Tab-separated table of C-alpha atoms and ligand atoms in Angstrom:
chain	number	residue	atom	x	y	z
A	1	MET	CA	-27.118	43.847	-68.057
A	2	LEU	CA	-24.767	41.076	-69.055
A	3	ILE	CA	-20.998	41.513	-69.314
A	4	LYS	CA	-19.531	38.603	-71.219
A	5	ASN	CA	-16.180	37.255	-72.418
A	6	ILE	CA	-14.437	38.887	-69.439
A	7	LYS	CA	-10.751	38.006	-69.588
A	8	LEU	CA	-10.578	37.987	-65.768
A	9	LEU	CA	-13.278	38.654	-63.179
A	10	VAL	CA	-11.430	39.852	-60.067
A	11	GLY	CA	-12.263	40.255	-56.382
A	12	ILE	CA	-14.813	37.485	-55.890
A	13	LEU	CA	-15.785	36.776	-52.288
A	14	PRO	CA	-18.419	34.596	-50.668
A	15	GLN	CA	-21.315	36.287	-48.924
A	16	GLY	CA	-20.666	37.284	-45.337
A	17	VAL	CA	-16.965	38.164	-45.613
A	18	THR	CA	-16.674	41.619	-44.067
A	19	ARG	CA	-12.906	42.127	-44.233
A	20	LEU	CA	-9.720	40.252	-45.071
A	21	SER	CA	-6.823	39.966	-42.619
A	22	GLY	CA	-3.230	38.749	-42.571
A	23	GLU	CA	-2.462	36.035	-45.120
A	24	ASP	CA	-5.942	36.208	-46.630
A	25	MET	CA	-5.121	39.691	-47.882
A	26	ASN	CA	-2.709	38.193	-50.379
A	27	ARG	CA	-5.424	36.169	-52.098
A	28	LEU	CA	-7.488	37.545	-54.968
A	29	ASN	CA	-10.188	35.190	-56.150
A	30	THR	CA	-10.704	35.356	-59.885
A	31	ILE	CA	-12.466	33.587	-62.756
A	32	GLU	CA	-10.949	33.506	-66.232
A	33	ASN	CA	-13.169	33.875	-69.288
A	34	ALA	CA	-16.148	34.906	-67.215
A	35	TYR	CA	-19.562	36.552	-67.390
A	36	ILE	CA	-21.431	38.605	-64.828
A	37	LEU	CA	-25.143	39.322	-64.858
A	38	LEU	CA	-26.545	42.446	-63.156
A	39	GLU	CA	-30.191	42.935	-62.251
A	40	ASN	CA	-32.023	45.748	-60.440
A	41	GLY	CA	-28.740	47.458	-59.617
A	42	LEU	CA	-27.314	44.342	-57.966
A	43	ILE	CA	-24.982	41.529	-58.939
A	44	LYS	CA	-27.251	38.614	-59.779
A	45	GLU	CA	-24.793	35.890	-60.765
A	46	PHE	CA	-21.443	35.269	-62.405
A	47	GLY	CA	-19.349	32.355	-63.571
A	48	GLN	CA	-17.436	30.867	-66.475
A	49	MET	CA	-18.509	31.640	-70.032
A	50	ALA	CA	-19.393	27.978	-70.529
A	51	GLN	CA	-22.256	28.524	-68.044
A	52	CYS	CA	-23.275	31.939	-69.387
A	53	PRO	CA	-27.076	32.248	-69.551
A	54	ASP	CA	-28.777	33.076	-72.825
A	55	TYR	CA	-29.578	36.741	-72.139
A	56	LYS	CA	-31.323	39.050	-74.617
A	57	GLY	CA	-30.969	42.408	-72.795
A	58	GLU	CA	-28.148	44.964	-72.783
A	59	THR	CA	-24.867	43.113	-73.246
A	60	ILE	CA	-21.264	44.298	-73.082
A	61	ASN	CA	-18.529	42.273	-74.719
A	62	ALA	CA	-15.470	42.621	-72.461
A	63	MET	CA	-13.114	40.593	-74.634
A	64	GLY	CA	-9.518	41.116	-73.462
A	65	LYS	CA	-10.665	43.220	-70.493
A	66	MET	CA	-11.007	42.633	-66.769
A	67	VAL	CA	-13.825	43.437	-64.348
A	68	PHE	CA	-13.144	44.665	-60.810
A	69	PRO	CA	-15.401	45.706	-57.936
A	70	SER	CA	-15.299	49.526	-57.713
A	71	PHE	CA	-12.795	51.026	-55.325
A	72	CYS	CA	-14.127	51.971	-51.893
A	73	ASP	CA	-12.376	55.189	-50.856
A	74	SER	CA	-13.026	55.382	-47.116
A	75	HIS	CA	-11.323	58.729	-46.420
A	76	THR	CA	-11.763	61.911	-48.468
A	77	HIS	CA	-12.276	65.632	-47.967
A	78	ILE	CA	-13.585	66.433	-51.459
A	79	VAL	CA	-15.849	69.260	-50.323
A	80	PHE	CA	-13.474	72.228	-50.186
A	81	ALA	CA	-13.201	75.680	-51.701
A	82	GLY	CA	-10.480	76.510	-54.189
A	83	SER	CA	-7.018	75.036	-53.842
A	84	ARG	CA	-3.773	75.640	-51.927
A	85	GLU	CA	-0.917	75.558	-54.395
A	86	GLY	CA	0.590	78.585	-52.613
A	87	GLU	CA	1.410	76.278	-49.699
A	88	PHE	CA	2.780	73.759	-52.165
A	89	LEU	CA	5.419	76.358	-52.970
A	90	ASP	CA	6.016	77.021	-49.249
A	91	LYS	CA	6.644	73.306	-48.787
A	92	ILE	CA	9.045	73.174	-51.700
A	93	ASN	CA	10.884	76.068	-50.081
A	94	GLY	CA	11.268	74.081	-46.884
A	95	LEU	CA	8.311	74.755	-44.562
A	96	SER	CA	6.713	71.735	-42.884
A	97	TYR	CA	2.978	70.980	-42.725
A	98	GLU	CA	2.955	71.985	-39.052
A	99	GLU	CA	4.832	75.233	-39.683
A	100	ILE	CA	2.358	76.215	-42.376
A	101	ALA	CA	-0.533	75.384	-40.037
A	102	LYS	CA	1.020	77.492	-37.255
A	103	ARG	CA	1.127	80.518	-39.541
A	104	GLY	CA	-2.644	80.278	-40.087
A	105	GLY	CA	-2.219	78.424	-43.355
A	106	GLY	CA	-3.299	74.862	-43.862
A	107	ILE	CA	-6.755	73.882	-42.688
A	108	LEU	CA	-7.539	77.442	-41.490
A	109	ASN	CA	-6.697	78.760	-44.947
A	110	SER	CA	-9.261	76.366	-46.462
A	111	ALA	CA	-11.768	77.300	-43.738
A	112	ARG	CA	-11.485	80.964	-44.698
A	113	LYS	CA	-12.075	80.165	-48.346
A	114	LEU	CA	-14.977	77.882	-47.537
A	115	HIS	CA	-16.633	80.539	-45.388
A	116	GLU	CA	-16.632	82.903	-48.371
A	117	THR	CA	-18.032	80.330	-50.793
A	118	SER	CA	-21.764	79.748	-51.256
A	119	GLU	CA	-23.314	76.335	-50.730
A	120	ASP	CA	-24.157	76.089	-54.439
A	121	GLU	CA	-20.630	76.946	-55.508
A	122	LEU	CA	-19.173	74.447	-53.023
A	123	TYR	CA	-21.497	71.801	-54.388
A	124	ALA	CA	-20.452	72.580	-57.959
A	125	GLN	CA	-16.758	72.317	-57.109
A	126	ALA	CA	-17.186	69.093	-55.156
A	127	LEU	CA	-19.362	67.548	-57.874
A	128	ARG	CA	-16.615	68.131	-60.427
A	129	ARG	CA	-14.160	66.267	-58.151
A	130	LEU	CA	-16.662	63.525	-57.451
A	131	LYS	CA	-17.212	62.902	-61.159
A	132	MET	CA	-13.462	62.765	-61.648
A	133	VAL	CA	-12.916	60.154	-58.925
A	134	ILE	CA	-15.816	58.051	-60.187
A	135	GLY	CA	-14.029	58.065	-63.528
A	136	PHE	CA	-10.945	56.688	-61.740
A	137	GLY	CA	-12.996	53.675	-60.630
A	138	THR	CA	-14.310	54.720	-57.215
A	139	GLY	CA	-17.861	53.567	-56.555
A	140	ALA	CA	-18.252	54.300	-52.833
A	141	LEU	CA	-16.597	56.973	-50.759
A	142	GLU	CA	-16.595	58.766	-47.454
A	143	ILE	CA	-16.574	62.564	-47.446
A	144	LYS	CA	-15.692	64.632	-44.391
A	145	SER	CA	-16.644	68.092	-43.224
A	146	GLY	CA	-13.914	69.908	-41.297
A	147	TYR	CA	-13.245	73.070	-43.278
A	148	GLY	CA	-16.138	74.858	-41.598
A	149	LEU	CA	-14.965	75.006	-37.974
A	150	SER	CA	-18.106	76.936	-37.000
A	151	THR	CA	-21.525	75.428	-36.479
A	152	GLU	CA	-22.965	77.171	-39.498
A	153	ASP	CA	-20.150	76.299	-41.892
A	154	GLU	CA	-19.846	72.690	-40.703
A	155	LEU	CA	-23.575	72.244	-41.373
A	156	LYS	CA	-23.114	73.898	-44.765
A	157	MET	CA	-20.456	71.336	-45.685
A	158	LEU	CA	-22.515	68.404	-44.463
A	159	ARG	CA	-25.510	69.594	-46.471
A	160	VAL	CA	-23.327	69.726	-49.553
A	161	ILE	CA	-22.264	66.125	-48.865
A	162	ARG	CA	-25.897	65.101	-48.497
A	163	ARG	CA	-26.743	66.785	-51.784
A	164	LEU	CA	-23.869	65.001	-53.501
A	165	SER	CA	-25.133	61.670	-52.234
A	166	GLN	CA	-28.657	62.461	-53.432
A	167	THR	CA	-27.540	63.476	-56.907
A	168	THR	CA	-24.999	60.817	-57.907
A	169	SER	CA	-25.166	57.071	-58.131
A	170	ALA	CA	-21.939	56.548	-56.179
A	171	THR	CA	-22.527	55.483	-52.576
A	172	ILE	CA	-21.515	58.204	-50.114
A	173	LYS	CA	-21.001	58.227	-46.344
A	174	ALA	CA	-20.680	61.517	-44.466
A	175	THR	CA	-18.316	62.212	-41.583
A	176	PHE	CA	-18.526	65.181	-39.223
A	177	LEU	CA	-14.994	66.518	-38.667
A	178	GLY	CA	-15.671	69.673	-36.652
A	179	ALA	CA	-12.508	68.789	-34.683
A	180	HIS	CA	-10.172	69.189	-37.652
A	181	ALA	CA	-8.287	72.246	-36.320
A	182	PHE	CA	-8.771	74.956	-33.716
A	183	PRO	CA	-10.069	78.224	-35.155
A	184	GLN	CA	-7.604	81.068	-34.537
A	185	GLU	CA	-9.681	82.628	-31.746
A	186	TYR	CA	-9.567	79.393	-29.703
A	187	LYS	CA	-5.810	78.965	-29.878
A	188	ASN	CA	-3.693	79.867	-26.846
A	189	GLY	CA	-5.716	78.477	-23.992
A	190	ARG	CA	-9.318	78.276	-25.177
A	191	GLU	CA	-8.961	74.937	-26.983
A	192	ASP	CA	-11.251	73.087	-24.589
A	193	GLU	CA	-13.971	75.647	-25.218
A	194	TYR	CA	-13.852	74.708	-28.885
A	195	VAL	CA	-14.207	71.035	-27.920
A	196	ASP	CA	-17.256	72.075	-25.857
A	197	LEU	CA	-18.690	73.744	-28.945
A	198	VAL	CA	-18.128	70.595	-31.007
A	199	CYS	CA	-19.736	68.343	-28.366
A	200	ASN	CA	-22.545	70.546	-27.099
A	201	GLU	CA	-23.621	72.540	-30.123
A	202	MET	CA	-22.333	71.144	-33.400
A	203	LEU	CA	-22.809	67.442	-32.728
A	204	PRO	CA	-26.424	67.727	-31.492
A	205	LYS	CA	-27.363	69.761	-34.578
A	206	VAL	CA	-25.567	67.397	-36.927
A	207	ALA	CA	-27.320	64.445	-35.289
A	208	ALA	CA	-30.724	66.152	-35.291
A	209	GLU	CA	-30.508	66.699	-39.058
A	210	GLY	CA	-29.114	63.202	-39.579
A	211	LEU	CA	-26.205	64.682	-41.505
A	212	ALA	CA	-23.375	62.394	-40.381
A	213	ASP	CA	-22.725	58.668	-40.410
A	214	PHE	CA	-19.435	59.051	-38.531
A	215	VAL	CA	-17.421	61.488	-36.435
A	216	ASP	CA	-13.734	62.273	-36.909
A	217	VAL	CA	-11.083	64.058	-34.837
A	218	PHE	CA	-7.579	65.066	-35.943
A	219	CYS	CA	-5.813	63.529	-32.929
A	220	ASP	CA	-2.222	64.612	-33.361
A	221	LYS	CA	0.608	66.824	-32.216
A	222	GLY	CA	-0.446	70.475	-32.505
A	223	PHE	CA	-4.082	69.499	-33.036
A	224	PHE	CA	-6.485	67.606	-30.713
A	225	THR	CA	-5.219	65.729	-27.658
A	226	VAL	CA	-6.158	62.192	-26.667
A	227	ASP	CA	-8.427	63.542	-23.900
A	228	GLN	CA	-10.183	65.927	-26.262
A	229	THR	CA	-10.584	63.117	-28.782
A	230	ALA	CA	-12.058	60.863	-26.089
A	231	ARG	CA	-14.574	63.541	-25.125
A	232	ILE	CA	-15.759	63.903	-28.694
A	233	LEU	CA	-15.979	60.142	-29.276
A	234	GLU	CA	-17.955	59.790	-26.077
A	235	ALA	CA	-20.338	62.572	-27.036
A	236	ALA	CA	-20.848	60.966	-30.456
A	237	GLN	CA	-21.522	57.567	-28.900
A	238	LYS	CA	-24.661	59.006	-27.309
A	239	TYR	CA	-26.022	59.518	-30.814
A	240	GLY	CA	-24.835	56.098	-31.974
A	241	ILE	CA	-22.199	57.711	-34.197
A	242	ARG	CA	-18.907	55.816	-34.495
A	243	GLY	CA	-15.484	57.335	-34.967
A	244	LYS	CA	-13.139	57.379	-37.919
A	245	ILE	CA	-10.038	59.020	-36.491
A	246	HIS	CA	-7.161	60.962	-38.046
A	247	ALA	CA	-4.428	59.321	-35.980
A	248	ASN	CA	-0.639	59.313	-35.798
A	249	GLU	CA	0.067	61.342	-38.921
A	250	LEU	CA	2.611	63.660	-37.319
A	251	ASP	CA	3.527	61.864	-34.101
A	252	PHE	CA	2.939	58.862	-31.852
A	253	SER	CA	-0.124	60.707	-30.660
A	254	GLY	CA	-2.098	57.990	-28.872
A	255	GLY	CA	-4.733	58.441	-31.578
A	256	VAL	CA	-4.734	54.769	-32.507
A	257	GLN	CA	-5.198	53.652	-28.904
A	258	VAL	CA	-8.009	56.098	-28.162
A	259	GLY	CA	-9.708	55.128	-31.421
A	260	VAL	CA	-9.597	51.446	-30.518
A	261	ARG	CA	-10.747	52.194	-26.949
A	262	TYR	CA	-13.926	53.792	-28.329
A	263	ASN	CA	-14.384	51.103	-30.998
A	264	ALA	CA	-13.795	53.495	-33.882
A	265	LEU	CA	-14.595	51.993	-37.263
A	266	SER	CA	-11.188	53.081	-38.549
A	267	VAL	CA	-7.998	54.884	-37.589
A	268	ASP	CA	-6.405	56.593	-40.549
A	269	HIS	CA	-2.978	57.939	-41.573
A	270	LEU	CA	-0.685	55.993	-39.153
A	271	GLU	CA	2.547	57.385	-40.578
A	272	ALA	CA	3.899	57.383	-37.004
A	273	SER	CA	3.054	53.852	-35.856
A	274	GLY	CA	5.009	51.009	-34.293
A	275	GLU	CA	4.603	47.883	-32.187
A	276	ASN	CA	2.341	49.552	-29.595
A	277	GLU	CA	-0.116	50.678	-32.259
A	278	ILE	CA	-0.104	47.226	-33.873
A	279	GLU	CA	-0.725	45.581	-30.490
A	280	ALA	CA	-3.609	47.967	-29.789
A	281	LEU	CA	-5.230	47.100	-33.126
A	282	LYS	CA	-5.085	43.325	-32.651
A	283	ASN	CA	-8.467	41.794	-31.751
A	284	SER	CA	-10.203	45.107	-32.374
A	285	GLU	CA	-12.976	46.006	-34.797
A	286	THR	CA	-11.034	49.080	-35.919
A	287	MET	CA	-9.637	49.136	-39.458
A	288	PRO	CA	-6.170	50.689	-39.794
A	289	THR	CA	-6.221	52.747	-42.968
A	290	GLY	CA	-3.193	53.937	-44.877
A	291	LEU	CA	-3.180	57.112	-46.972
A	292	PRO	CA	0.023	56.821	-48.993
A	293	GLY	CA	-0.867	59.791	-51.207
A	294	CYS	CA	-0.413	61.999	-48.139
A	295	SER	CA	3.041	60.559	-47.394
A	296	PHE	CA	3.983	61.059	-51.022
A	297	PHE	CA	2.832	64.667	-51.188
A	298	LEU	CA	4.155	65.758	-47.766
A	299	ASN	CA	7.324	63.661	-47.872
A	300	LEU	CA	6.300	61.843	-44.694
A	301	PRO	CA	7.245	58.271	-43.779
A	302	TYR	CA	4.806	55.662	-45.084
A	303	ALA	CA	2.544	53.876	-42.597
A	304	PRO	CA	3.800	50.345	-41.810
A	305	LEU	CA	0.893	48.543	-43.459
A	306	LYS	CA	3.034	45.608	-44.561
A	307	LYS	CA	4.065	44.995	-40.978
A	308	MET	CA	0.433	45.227	-39.909
A	309	ILE	CA	-0.611	42.623	-42.471
A	310	ASN	CA	2.273	40.375	-41.425
A	311	SER	CA	1.029	40.724	-37.838
A	312	GLY	CA	-2.312	39.315	-38.929
A	313	LEU	CA	-4.219	42.613	-39.134
A	314	SER	CA	-6.576	43.884	-41.824
A	315	VAL	CA	-5.620	47.126	-43.526
A	316	ALA	CA	-7.481	49.485	-45.850
A	317	LEU	CA	-6.197	52.065	-48.329
A	318	ALA	CA	-7.822	55.399	-49.160
A	319	THR	CA	-6.895	58.607	-50.983
A	320	ASP	CA	-7.373	61.347	-48.334
A	321	TYR	CA	-8.213	63.649	-51.284
A	322	ASN	CA	-7.941	67.189	-49.829
A	323	PRO	CA	-6.413	70.521	-50.836
A	324	GLY	CA	-3.574	70.548	-48.297
A	325	SER	CA	-1.924	67.177	-47.893
A	326	THR	CA	-3.227	65.125	-50.829
A	327	PRO	CA	-4.622	66.931	-53.850
A	328	SER	CA	-5.437	63.669	-55.644
A	329	GLY	CA	-8.375	61.293	-55.537
A	330	ASN	CA	-6.943	58.617	-57.769
A	331	MET	CA	-7.249	55.180	-56.151
A	332	LYS	CA	-5.103	53.584	-58.825
A	333	MET	CA	-2.240	55.886	-57.827
A	334	VAL	CA	-2.869	54.806	-54.214
A	335	LEU	CA	-2.442	51.176	-55.301
A	336	SER	CA	0.855	52.042	-56.979
A	337	LEU	CA	2.153	53.919	-53.935
A	338	ALA	CA	1.095	51.071	-51.649
A	339	CYS	CA	3.017	48.597	-53.796
A	340	ILE	CA	6.070	50.752	-54.519
A	341	LYS	CA	6.475	52.514	-51.179
A	342	MET	CA	4.764	50.250	-48.643
A	343	ARG	CA	5.720	47.003	-50.350
A	344	LEU	CA	2.211	45.610	-50.435
A	345	THR	CA	1.634	43.060	-53.162
A	346	PRO	CA	-0.899	44.070	-55.834
A	347	ALA	CA	-3.361	41.571	-54.320
A	348	GLN	CA	-2.950	43.035	-50.828
A	349	ALA	CA	-3.347	46.562	-52.169
A	350	ILE	CA	-6.463	45.700	-54.196
A	351	ASN	CA	-8.099	43.961	-51.229
A	352	ALA	CA	-7.216	46.961	-49.050
A	353	ALA	CA	-8.831	49.307	-51.582
A	354	THR	CA	-12.000	47.260	-52.098
A	355	ILE	CA	-13.381	44.917	-49.420
A	356	ASN	CA	-11.413	46.443	-46.538
A	357	GLY	CA	-12.221	49.951	-47.738
A	358	ALA	CA	-15.877	48.907	-47.760
A	359	TYR	CA	-15.482	47.766	-44.143
A	360	ALA	CA	-14.030	51.172	-43.229
A	361	LEU	CA	-17.129	52.747	-44.807
A	362	GLY	CA	-19.501	50.482	-42.915
A	363	LEU	CA	-20.494	49.018	-46.287
A	364	SER	CA	-18.858	45.618	-46.521
A	365	HIS	CA	-22.263	43.856	-46.514
A	366	SER	CA	-23.124	45.583	-49.811
A	367	HIS	CA	-19.921	46.781	-51.500
A	368	GLY	CA	-16.273	45.953	-52.046
A	369	SER	CA	-16.377	42.598	-53.832
A	370	ILE	CA	-17.914	40.563	-56.605
A	371	THR	CA	-20.589	38.765	-54.597
A	372	ALA	CA	-24.123	37.815	-55.587
A	373	GLY	CA	-26.563	40.269	-54.018
A	374	LYS	CA	-24.085	43.128	-53.621
A	375	VAL	CA	-24.566	46.496	-55.312
A	376	ALA	CA	-23.392	46.317	-58.943
A	377	ASN	CA	-20.631	48.932	-58.680
A	378	LEU	CA	-17.797	47.787	-60.911
A	379	PHE	CA	-15.402	48.877	-63.575
A	380	ILE	CA	-14.279	47.270	-66.786
A	381	THR	CA	-10.611	47.824	-67.561
A	382	LYS	CA	-9.010	48.637	-70.858
A	383	GLU	CA	-7.193	45.717	-72.443
A	384	ILE	CA	-4.422	45.016	-69.934
A	385	PRO	CA	-2.067	42.046	-69.658
A	386	SER	CA	-2.438	41.254	-65.941
A	387	VAL	CA	-3.730	42.407	-62.564
A	388	GLU	CA	-0.193	43.427	-61.565
A	389	TYR	CA	-0.051	45.729	-64.576
A	390	ILE	CA	-2.473	48.106	-62.814
A	391	PRO	CA	-0.186	49.321	-59.980
A	392	TYR	CA	2.880	48.849	-62.182
A	393	SER	CA	1.741	51.217	-64.940
A	394	TYR	CA	1.472	53.935	-62.359
A	395	THR	CA	0.186	56.810	-64.490
A	396	GLU	CA	-1.656	54.990	-67.253
A	397	PRO	CA	-5.444	55.218	-67.039
A	398	ILE	CA	-6.808	51.674	-67.025
A	399	VAL	CA	-10.534	52.211	-66.452
A	400	ASP	CA	-12.578	51.754	-69.602
A	401	THR	CA	-16.196	51.647	-68.398
A	402	VAL	CA	-17.644	52.481	-64.993
A	403	ILE	CA	-20.826	50.750	-63.869
A	404	LEU	CA	-22.713	52.092	-60.867
A	405	LYS	CA	-25.865	50.466	-59.508
A	406	GLY	CA	-25.938	48.234	-62.562
A	407	GLU	CA	-25.846	51.043	-65.120
A	408	ILE	CA	-23.128	52.493	-67.295
A	409	TYR	CA	-21.875	55.754	-65.814
A	410	LYS	CA	-20.508	58.552	-68.038
B	501	NIG	O1	-6.007	64.129	-43.687
B	501	NIG	N1	-4.476	65.637	-41.355
B	501	NIG	C1	-5.506	66.280	-41.330
B	501	NIG	N2	-6.327	66.576	-42.321
B	501	NIG	C2	-6.040	66.428	-43.703
B	501	NIG	C3	-5.315	67.563	-44.275
B	501	NIG	C4	-6.121	68.748	-44.267
B	501	NIG	C5	-5.539	69.926	-44.945
B	501	NIG	O2	-4.311	70.163	-44.904
B	501	NIG	O3	-6.350	70.650	-45.522
B	501	NIG	C6	-5.367	65.114	-43.955
B	501	NIG	O4	-4.217	65.037	-44.396
B	502	FE	FE1	-7.692	63.301	-43.993
């Protein structure tokens, strides 16, 4: 397929760049009046229209439109049952996320619903959400378990994720999040027994079926401690499974430090982060990932991503799409929140949502930029005046055509 007369081709990187850090995050490489040629699901070549090859196959005229690499959403929970707008009302009436969780709401509420929902029904619900987020421009995403909280239901969720990845052309990575919350019967003193269950029963089964690329722990106040997180990361290491940690959402939990200590691929949330967390992340291979949709929905502080970038770090952005803290999977909205609330520039936000998101998915060799040889996951915009217009026009849909693996999706 050839896409020609592209007003602006955005997000070009040389081969071998795995993530952008510090000042480099503010640079977006572009070509005006460009073409891009896709072959066998990959990006074959691109350049200025003056050099456009004479191609006779399927051709799209993108006059007035821009082409971007698809968003890489490195943190989602899109497999869940039903929704939780009842808690939305509780929050409006003044209850905090932790108070709702303490009353058996929150994650345990979703776990109850998931337990009662068949695998087929879960798949159908998640597929609807997946199609929606692909329409928003996402071409690769991570999906977590974590609403099972029993061996059987965690496996059920992971099988649904596997089925989603087998039946769509988006690229999907699966994360085992058995340590998302303590089931009611393990609260009040038996918490470590639940960690035993995660390490000694769930993880071996998940690994034996090859159901997870990563492991996650909700390391935070009222949830899993640093020691419990370390135990789970250590157990996962034996299977060669790296961590992607829910860290520092509710408190300075030590989640960032323990994540870095075990070479987690990413530490996510970071609403409660300061100098110590930034120091811990320097010279590490761990990608700090902001989830501004969660801050927006829960009225939490925003993670200090700008400060992290100014300290020379890389940062990624993801949606956190889930029924409790972020019922939205729209990466464009994430860009807007990152610009408006975190003061990232549009270039920083776009790099965080593409190449650095790909890094946090373990996919930056194949996704996240316009690079010859990478998977041809891209989107063509509607006619828009500038790159900055995308986060600025914060509710206007800007995706015109989605291309996954070199083919038009929709
Ligand atoms: O990333 N913080 C932990 N987990 C989810 C929320 C889960 C829920 O409330 O259902 C999150 O925000
Ligand atoms: Fe999350």
